[in-house]
Amino acid sequence: MKKDNCYKAVFIRHGQSEWNKTNQFTGWTDVDLTEEGRAEAKKAGAALKQAGYHCDLAFTSYLQRAIKTLHLVLGEMDQLWIPEHKSWKLNERHYGALQGLNKTDTARKYGEEQVKVWRRSYDVAPPPLATDDPRFPGRDLRYAQVPPSVLPAAESLRDTEMRVLPYWQEQVAPWIRQGKQVLIVAHGNSLRALAKHIKQISKEDIVDFEIPTGVPLIFEFTADLTVIRDYYLYQEKTT
Ligand SMILES: O=C(O)[C@H](O)COP(=O)(O)O
């Protein structure tokens, strides 16, 4: 939607997931939303409706916590009918061999500093999954169309940016330039990677940049997609 020469996009990190609740590294593990996560998604949709938002099209990942959040948001907005595009390129950063481990236990074992580097540094990837690990994405039917050589076994934020950014530039940005309002429901780190580019956050400062679950983050752009301002529709805790 283009209002007063202002181009807009809405980003939402999925609502609380089962593994956010149990504090486990999740990455590409396809866990469900919790009851609280579903409530967060509905609250986001109701707030967008209340604020008069209309979305022309929506984008999400291949993971159910994002897809279900999108549907709960659109349901509240009475806009379940809009076109939606799913891509594995919007998936969470792949957390490699850390997936499934408890974050506090991992910090006890490897130290807080090391875990902070794995979670928040720009270019350090966590230890990779073995390619014969049953959890390797190449073994999952949903990625059957993706060449196995481009499927990750672990990703740094930089690696995540390398897959998310071309998707943004080729599949999302052209719609915004045409004046369409887009809604992107994705993940903590895939959205951090995107925000890093859009807001031109340095690799030093991205370490402290967090996105809470289930709260609409609104971007307003000029016609050439320079950010005018960005803000949360309301304040909420970080999960
Ligand atoms: O994949 C995960 O574990 C979460 O979605 C994000 O986790 P983080 O805050 O530890 O990066």
XYZ file of C-alpha atoms and ligand atoms in Angstrom:
250
model
C 0.000 0.000 0.000
C 1.352 3.451 -0.876
C 0.096 6.222 1.367
C 1.415 9.781 0.985
C 4.456 8.513 -0.931
C 5.255 6.193 1.953
C 5.877 2.538 1.067
C 5.337 0.029 3.873
C 6.221 -3.522 4.866
C 5.222 -5.409 8.005
C 7.589 -7.979 9.535
C 6.436 -10.416 12.223
C 8.542 -13.036 13.982
C 6.349 -16.111 14.619
C 4.631 -16.400 18.006
C 6.229 -18.360 20.842
C 7.068 -21.921 19.732
C 7.281 -25.121 21.800
C 11.075 -24.843 21.751
C 11.132 -21.118 22.558
C 9.232 -22.164 25.676
C 11.642 -24.980 26.580
C 14.665 -22.827 25.594
C 15.993 -25.229 22.931
C 17.949 -24.302 19.788
C 15.383 -24.721 17.015
C 16.666 -23.580 13.605
C 15.030 -25.701 10.891
C 13.306 -28.074 13.369
C 9.604 -27.852 12.550
C 8.111 -27.280 16.004
C 4.580 -25.999 16.631
C 3.360 -22.824 18.308
C 2.406 -22.871 21.978
C -0.937 -21.591 23.213
C 0.863 -18.359 24.136
C 2.332 -18.193 20.624
C -1.112 -18.509 19.080
C -2.390 -15.748 21.366
C 0.551 -13.507 20.350
C -0.276 -14.058 16.671
C -3.946 -13.230 17.176
C -3.024 -10.118 19.147
C -0.763 -8.995 16.273
C -3.538 -9.516 13.711
C -6.127 -7.702 15.839
C -3.739 -4.747 16.336
C -3.013 -4.518 12.595
C -6.734 -4.556 11.854
C -7.405 -1.940 14.517
C -4.676 0.269 13.005
C -6.340 -0.025 9.577
C -3.686 -2.124 7.830
C -4.454 -3.916 4.616
C -1.845 -6.303 3.221
C -1.792 -7.034 -0.506
C 0.351 -10.167 -0.267
C 2.200 -12.208 2.311
C 5.461 -14.134 2.509
C 6.478 -16.855 4.921
C 8.858 -19.789 5.373
C 8.405 -23.561 5.072
C 8.144 -23.937 8.867
C 4.792 -24.392 10.600
C 5.405 -21.911 13.425
C 5.659 -19.108 10.831
C 2.894 -20.405 8.541
C 0.452 -20.844 11.437
C 1.315 -17.386 12.787
C 0.643 -15.888 9.354
C -2.746 -17.582 9.169
C -3.743 -16.485 12.669
C -2.696 -12.896 11.862
C -4.601 -12.843 8.555
C -7.622 -14.506 10.186
C -7.853 -11.671 12.712
C -7.476 -9.138 9.876
C -10.232 -10.834 7.778
C -7.602 -11.121 5.035
C -7.020 -14.875 4.799
C -7.800 -14.579 1.093
C -4.683 -12.592 0.083
C -1.985 -14.354 -2.001
C 0.728 -15.955 0.112
C 4.164 -17.090 -0.975
C 6.201 -19.678 0.924
C 9.925 -20.130 0.559
C 12.600 -22.128 2.388
C 14.746 -19.019 1.907
C 12.804 -17.331 4.718
C 13.432 -20.251 7.106
C 15.178 -19.666 10.418
C 18.981 -19.663 10.453
C 20.050 -23.339 10.484
C 21.431 -24.045 13.960
C 23.380 -27.138 12.897
C 24.291 -29.669 15.578
C 22.993 -27.296 18.288
C 19.380 -27.962 17.189
C 17.467 -29.636 20.014
C 19.980 -28.695 22.750
C 18.889 -26.600 25.699
C 20.485 -23.124 25.521
C 21.236 -22.902 29.261
C 22.787 -26.406 29.381
C 24.873 -25.567 26.300
C 26.141 -22.384 28.001
C 27.090 -24.426 31.090
C 29.001 -26.880 28.911
C 30.743 -24.501 26.477
C 30.584 -21.181 28.386
C 28.336 -18.134 28.000
C 30.788 -16.409 25.652
C 30.913 -19.283 23.167
C 27.117 -19.583 23.145
C 26.778 -15.829 22.576
C 29.161 -16.132 19.609
C 27.082 -18.999 18.172
C 23.800 -17.160 18.756
C 24.603 -13.565 17.932
C 27.887 -13.139 16.044
C 27.655 -12.221 12.372
C 30.003 -14.704 10.786
C 30.576 -17.675 13.107
C 28.456 -20.742 12.270
C 27.575 -23.321 14.923
C 28.960 -26.890 14.558
C 27.333 -28.477 11.451
C 24.998 -31.463 11.247
C 26.651 -34.502 9.674
C 25.281 -35.042 6.136
C 24.194 -38.548 7.194
C 22.288 -37.073 10.168
C 18.584 -37.921 9.726
C 17.860 -34.221 10.389
C 19.850 -33.048 7.339
C 17.360 -31.012 5.216
C 18.240 -32.977 2.070
C 16.367 -35.910 3.643
C 13.178 -33.871 4.121
C 10.536 -34.067 1.367
C 9.727 -30.368 1.660
C 13.190 -29.496 0.294
C 13.067 -32.034 -2.548
C 13.084 -29.268 -5.177
C 16.169 -27.590 -3.677
C 19.607 -28.745 -4.914
C 21.196 -30.564 -1.922
C 24.414 -28.599 -2.461
C 22.686 -25.351 -1.410
C 20.938 -26.836 1.634
C 22.729 -25.851 4.859
C 24.081 -28.136 7.596
C 24.639 -25.029 9.802
C 24.575 -21.289 9.142
C 26.089 -18.112 10.526
C 23.935 -14.987 10.361
C 25.984 -14.032 7.321
C 25.087 -17.330 5.588
C 21.435 -16.675 6.419
C 21.714 -13.179 4.953
C 23.166 -14.648 1.744
C 19.991 -16.687 1.143
C 17.405 -14.238 2.538
C 18.696 -11.143 0.770
C 18.373 -12.325 -2.869
C 14.829 -13.483 -2.021
C 14.027 -10.046 -0.609
C 15.563 -8.259 -3.594
C 14.033 -10.460 -6.303
C 10.692 -11.597 -4.860
C 9.605 -9.033 -2.267
C 11.112 -5.588 -2.971
C 9.594 -5.248 -6.506
C 6.092 -5.508 -5.003
C 6.825 -2.795 -2.440
C 8.169 -0.530 -5.201
C 4.867 -1.055 -7.050
C 3.067 0.316 -4.006
C 1.888 -3.032 -2.586
C 1.935 -3.527 1.169
C 3.624 -6.788 2.085
C 3.520 -8.865 5.247
C 6.501 -11.119 6.008
C 6.123 -13.669 8.802
C 9.430 -15.395 9.466
C 11.963 -16.044 12.229
C 14.217 -14.303 14.754
C 17.392 -14.695 12.739
C 16.056 -14.660 9.168
C 14.400 -11.331 10.043
C 17.563 -10.079 11.811
C 19.508 -10.819 8.616
C 16.976 -8.869 6.569
C 16.823 -5.986 9.050
C 20.631 -5.813 9.045
C 20.543 -5.077 5.329
C 17.494 -2.800 5.334
C 18.599 -0.729 8.332
C 22.294 -0.958 7.414
C 23.245 -2.281 10.840
C 26.970 -3.006 11.209
C 28.193 -6.518 11.972
C 29.282 -5.242 15.401
C 25.874 -3.743 16.230
C 23.778 -6.664 14.932
C 24.987 -8.652 17.984
C 22.620 -6.634 20.192
C 19.694 -6.471 17.770
C 16.785 -8.726 18.855
C 13.261 -9.150 17.470
C 10.478 -10.202 19.894
C 8.001 -12.956 19.003
C 4.649 -11.988 17.545
C 4.913 -8.170 17.453
C 4.422 -6.351 14.105
C 7.525 -4.383 13.095
C 6.550 -1.723 10.553
C 9.002 -0.379 7.975
C 8.281 2.806 6.037
C 10.342 3.391 2.901
C 10.901 5.977 0.200
C 10.204 4.855 -3.391
C 13.797 3.566 -3.713
C 13.355 1.531 -0.507
C 15.445 3.696 1.757
C 14.068 3.348 5.305
C 12.295 6.461 6.585
C 11.495 4.896 9.953
C 10.704 1.574 11.562
C 8.771 0.854 14.732
C 6.876 -1.840 16.605
C 3.114 -1.499 16.556
C 3.251 -2.005 20.347
C 5.851 -3.004 22.903
C 6.152 -6.594 24.067
C 8.664 -8.780 25.854
C 11.431 -10.615 23.937
C 11.231 -14.414 23.985
O 16.218 -21.126 16.248
C 16.052 -20.747 17.425
O 16.468 -21.377 18.419
C 15.267 -19.474 17.658
O 14.350 -19.283 16.674
C 16.167 -18.261 17.706
O 17.118 -18.529 18.629
P 18.245 -17.528 19.143
O 17.569 -16.380 19.802
O 19.018 -18.395 20.083
O 19.070 -17.135 17.929
